[in-house]
Amino acid sequence: MKRILKLYHQNRYFYNCFLTWYFFLSCIVFSIPKQESFLFINSKHSLFFDYFFTVITQFGDGIFVIALALFCFFLWSRRLAVAIAATYIGSGLICSLLKRTFHTHRPGFSLHDDPNFHSLSWMPMSYHNAFPSGHTTSAFALATCIALYSRNRSLSILAFLLACLTGYSRVYLGQHYLDDVWFGSMLGIGFSCLYALLVSYYSENRFTLSNLPSNFKI
């Protein structure tokens, strides 16, 4: 419990932002039918935002995440690089397992004939394995790692905003419902926090020869 409270107090601005986002999203998910909330967001489009969210959604793409991990490894912080790579792989595996377990349909499967449904000609449309959103999971896992290991409030808030925009982009681009984004954000931040707690526990309790009693013999 002490480690959890310490983790919260060290990054309380980031976590408070997430709790606000999560509460707001939960209210929508549990009070409005998912197709209705999807069409409300997806139908409000323009050419500028088509291109804008095409770029923003890459924040949760695997190629970008791995490229950023490599950049951090060689030019910034190896601890952050390892955290980014480990949480991306770990949360990604859980996300893939859940997708294949629930096997839910994406908006394009049910709403492709709806006149209000908006899709982009340059973006391939997927129809299955919607829950949870993989891009959102990766984006929030990445943002949490940046918040935990950079200890920079401005950078943490920027990463959080990019993660939120990534989640929003998945609905805007017609790839996911809000509940996919809702759960993906929780999975991403949850896995990264678990990783940080395990690393903290290991670093404080690692088994070395210096821990052995002086009369110990091999």
Tab-separated table of C-alpha atoms in Angstrom, residues 18-194:
chain	number	residue	atom	x	y	z
A	18	PHE	CA	-6.716	10.305	-15.663
A	19	LEU	CA	-9.352	9.876	-12.940
A	20	THR	CA	-11.221	12.908	-14.300
A	21	TRP	CA	-11.036	11.504	-17.841
A	22	TYR	CA	-12.104	8.055	-16.659
A	23	PHE	CA	-15.047	9.338	-14.622
A	24	PHE	CA	-16.295	11.446	-17.542
A	25	LEU	CA	-15.912	8.565	-19.988
A	26	SER	CA	-17.617	6.129	-17.601
A	27	CYS	CA	-20.647	8.406	-17.350
A	28	ILE	CA	-20.988	8.357	-21.135
A	29	VAL	CA	-20.336	4.633	-21.551
A	30	PHE	CA	-22.902	3.598	-18.923
A	31	SER	CA	-25.610	6.118	-19.785
A	32	ILE	CA	-25.639	6.392	-23.595
A	33	PRO	CA	-26.000	3.514	-26.103
A	34	LYS	CA	-22.631	2.873	-27.715
A	35	GLN	CA	-23.815	3.358	-31.295
A	36	GLU	CA	-25.375	6.682	-30.363
A	37	SER	CA	-22.234	8.000	-28.644
A	38	PHE	CA	-20.110	6.699	-31.519
A	39	LEU	CA	-22.133	8.474	-34.212
A	40	PHE	CA	-22.169	11.700	-32.199
A	41	ILE	CA	-18.353	11.801	-32.338
A	42	ASN	CA	-17.771	10.142	-35.698
A	43	SER	CA	-20.244	12.291	-37.617
A	44	LYS	CA	-18.635	15.574	-36.467
A	45	HIS	CA	-15.840	15.609	-39.032
A	46	SER	CA	-13.902	17.928	-41.304
A	47	LEU	CA	-10.976	17.539	-43.702
A	48	PHE	CA	-8.600	19.177	-41.211
A	49	PHE	CA	-9.509	16.762	-38.423
A	50	ASP	CA	-9.396	13.823	-40.836
A	51	TYR	CA	-5.681	14.509	-41.335
A	52	PHE	CA	-5.112	15.658	-37.751
A	53	PHE	CA	-6.441	12.483	-36.155
A	54	THR	CA	-4.754	10.300	-38.776
A	55	VAL	CA	-1.479	11.666	-37.393
A	56	ILE	CA	-2.501	11.696	-33.707
A	57	THR	CA	-3.609	8.056	-33.733
A	58	GLN	CA	0.006	7.040	-34.464
A	59	PHE	CA	0.850	7.833	-30.818
A	60	GLY	CA	-0.626	4.431	-30.029
A	61	ASP	CA	0.843	2.622	-33.023
A	62	GLY	CA	3.424	-0.075	-32.375
A	63	ILE	CA	5.977	1.311	-34.837
A	64	PHE	CA	5.942	4.714	-33.126
A	65	VAL	CA	6.152	3.221	-29.621
A	66	ILE	CA	9.117	0.980	-30.471
A	67	ALA	CA	10.853	3.818	-32.336
A	68	LEU	CA	10.435	6.044	-29.269
A	69	ALA	CA	11.783	3.273	-27.018
A	70	LEU	CA	14.892	2.989	-29.222
A	71	PHE	CA	15.330	6.772	-29.185
A	72	CYS	CA	15.151	6.808	-25.386
A	73	PHE	CA	17.531	3.858	-25.090
A	74	PHE	CA	20.311	5.477	-27.104
A	75	LEU	CA	19.755	9.189	-26.459
A	76	TRP	CA	17.830	9.764	-23.230
A	77	SER	CA	16.995	7.187	-20.543
A	78	ARG	CA	17.491	3.433	-20.719
A	79	ARG	CA	15.149	2.882	-17.774
A	80	LEU	CA	12.387	4.696	-19.630
A	81	ALA	CA	13.174	2.785	-22.833
A	82	VAL	CA	12.911	-0.590	-21.096
A	83	ALA	CA	9.687	0.484	-19.372
A	84	ILE	CA	8.131	1.605	-22.670
A	85	ALA	CA	9.076	-1.629	-24.435
A	86	ALA	CA	8.030	-3.903	-21.548
A	87	THR	CA	4.655	-2.238	-20.984
A	88	TYR	CA	3.920	-2.098	-24.710
A	89	ILE	CA	4.580	-5.822	-25.101
A	90	GLY	CA	2.854	-6.834	-21.857
A	91	SER	CA	-0.278	-4.733	-22.256
A	92	GLY	CA	-0.379	-5.625	-25.951
A	93	LEU	CA	-0.432	-9.344	-25.190
A	94	ILE	CA	-3.279	-8.915	-22.702
A	95	CYS	CA	-5.150	-6.719	-25.161
A	96	SER	CA	-4.773	-9.295	-27.950
A	97	LEU	CA	-5.987	-12.064	-25.640
A	98	LEU	CA	-9.068	-10.034	-24.679
A	99	LYS	CA	-9.799	-9.206	-28.316
A	100	ARG	CA	-9.818	-12.894	-29.210
A	101	THR	CA	-11.812	-13.794	-26.114
A	102	PHE	CA	-14.648	-11.294	-26.604
A	103	HIS	CA	-14.451	-11.096	-30.412
A	104	THR	CA	-16.707	-8.022	-30.564
A	105	HIS	CA	-17.537	-6.210	-33.792
A	106	ARG	CA	-16.244	-2.772	-34.698
A	107	PRO	CA	-18.510	0.099	-35.789
A	108	GLY	CA	-17.855	-0.529	-39.473
A	109	PHE	CA	-19.460	-3.974	-39.187
A	110	SER	CA	-22.817	-2.684	-37.941
A	111	LEU	CA	-22.919	0.896	-39.211
A	112	HIS	CA	-21.269	0.778	-42.646
A	113	ASP	CA	-24.646	1.483	-44.314
A	114	ASP	CA	-25.554	4.315	-41.954
A	115	PRO	CA	-25.443	7.661	-43.843
A	116	ASN	CA	-23.868	9.338	-40.793
A	117	PHE	CA	-20.992	6.857	-40.596
A	118	HIS	CA	-17.702	8.527	-41.558
A	119	SER	CA	-14.610	6.637	-42.711
A	120	LEU	CA	-11.429	7.694	-44.494
A	121	SER	CA	-10.498	6.441	-47.944
A	122	TRP	CA	-6.808	6.181	-47.002
A	123	MET	CA	-7.358	4.211	-43.795
A	124	PRO	CA	-8.217	0.484	-43.989
A	125	MET	CA	-11.392	-0.345	-42.097
A	126	SER	CA	-11.381	-3.216	-39.601
A	127	TYR	CA	-14.563	-5.016	-38.602
A	128	HIS	CA	-13.719	-7.463	-35.800
A	129	ASN	CA	-11.750	-7.806	-32.537
A	130	ALA	CA	-12.766	-4.401	-31.232
A	131	PHE	CA	-12.628	-4.755	-27.435
A	132	PRO	CA	-10.428	-3.285	-26.090
A	133	SER	CA	-8.768	-0.660	-28.299
A	134	GLY	CA	-5.139	-1.625	-28.862
A	135	HIS	CA	-4.030	1.871	-29.879
A	136	THR	CA	-5.627	3.365	-26.762
A	137	THR	CA	-4.051	0.718	-24.545
A	138	SER	CA	-0.598	1.400	-25.998
A	139	ALA	CA	-1.050	5.180	-25.831
A	140	PHE	CA	-1.990	5.194	-22.142
A	141	ALA	CA	0.727	2.673	-21.272
A	142	LEU	CA	3.247	4.947	-23.008
A	143	ALA	CA	1.912	8.120	-21.384
A	144	THR	CA	2.071	6.508	-17.940
A	145	CYS	CA	5.683	5.421	-18.471
A	146	ILE	CA	6.619	8.954	-19.499
A	147	ALA	CA	4.892	10.349	-16.402
A	148	LEU	CA	6.523	7.836	-14.045
A	149	TYR	CA	10.076	8.009	-15.354
A	150	SER	CA	10.468	11.566	-16.650
A	151	ARG	CA	9.181	13.181	-13.415
A	152	ASN	CA	8.389	16.234	-15.549
A	153	ARG	CA	4.914	17.638	-14.924
A	154	SER	CA	4.593	19.439	-18.264
A	155	LEU	CA	5.780	16.410	-20.226
A	156	SER	CA	3.449	14.159	-18.234
A	157	ILE	CA	0.409	16.312	-18.970
A	158	LEU	CA	1.361	16.521	-22.655
A	159	ALA	CA	1.679	12.726	-22.843
A	160	PHE	CA	-1.691	12.350	-21.112
A	161	LEU	CA	-3.388	14.730	-23.564
A	162	LEU	CA	-1.880	12.849	-26.511
A	163	ALA	CA	-3.179	9.571	-25.065
A	164	CYS	CA	-6.677	11.061	-24.682
A	165	LEU	CA	-6.586	12.382	-28.245
A	166	THR	CA	-5.454	8.950	-29.427
A	167	GLY	CA	-8.468	7.376	-27.749
A	168	TYR	CA	-10.769	9.998	-29.256
A	169	SER	CA	-9.192	9.447	-32.683
A	170	ARG	CA	-10.115	5.758	-32.626
A	171	VAL	CA	-13.796	6.738	-32.468
A	172	TYR	CA	-13.454	9.657	-34.876
A	173	LEU	CA	-11.731	7.421	-37.443
A	174	GLY	CA	-14.502	4.828	-37.183
A	175	GLN	CA	-12.344	2.088	-35.684
A	176	HIS	CA	-13.796	1.716	-32.172
A	177	TYR	CA	-16.712	2.386	-29.867
A	178	LEU	CA	-16.198	4.443	-26.709
A	179	ASP	CA	-16.302	1.376	-24.439
A	180	ASP	CA	-13.298	-0.045	-26.334
A	181	VAL	CA	-11.415	3.183	-25.594
A	182	TRP	CA	-12.705	3.294	-22.003
A	183	PHE	CA	-11.341	-0.144	-21.123
A	184	GLY	CA	-8.169	0.284	-23.196
A	185	SER	CA	-7.184	3.394	-21.249
A	186	MET	CA	-7.639	1.547	-17.947
A	187	LEU	CA	-5.649	-1.444	-19.197
A	188	GLY	CA	-2.778	0.719	-20.422
A	189	ILE	CA	-2.357	2.794	-17.280
A	190	GLY	CA	-3.016	-0.198	-15.023
A	191	PHE	CA	-0.336	-2.358	-16.619
A	192	SER	CA	2.260	0.429	-16.540
A	193	CYS	CA	1.546	1.098	-12.857
A	194	LEU	CA	1.865	-2.610	-12.097
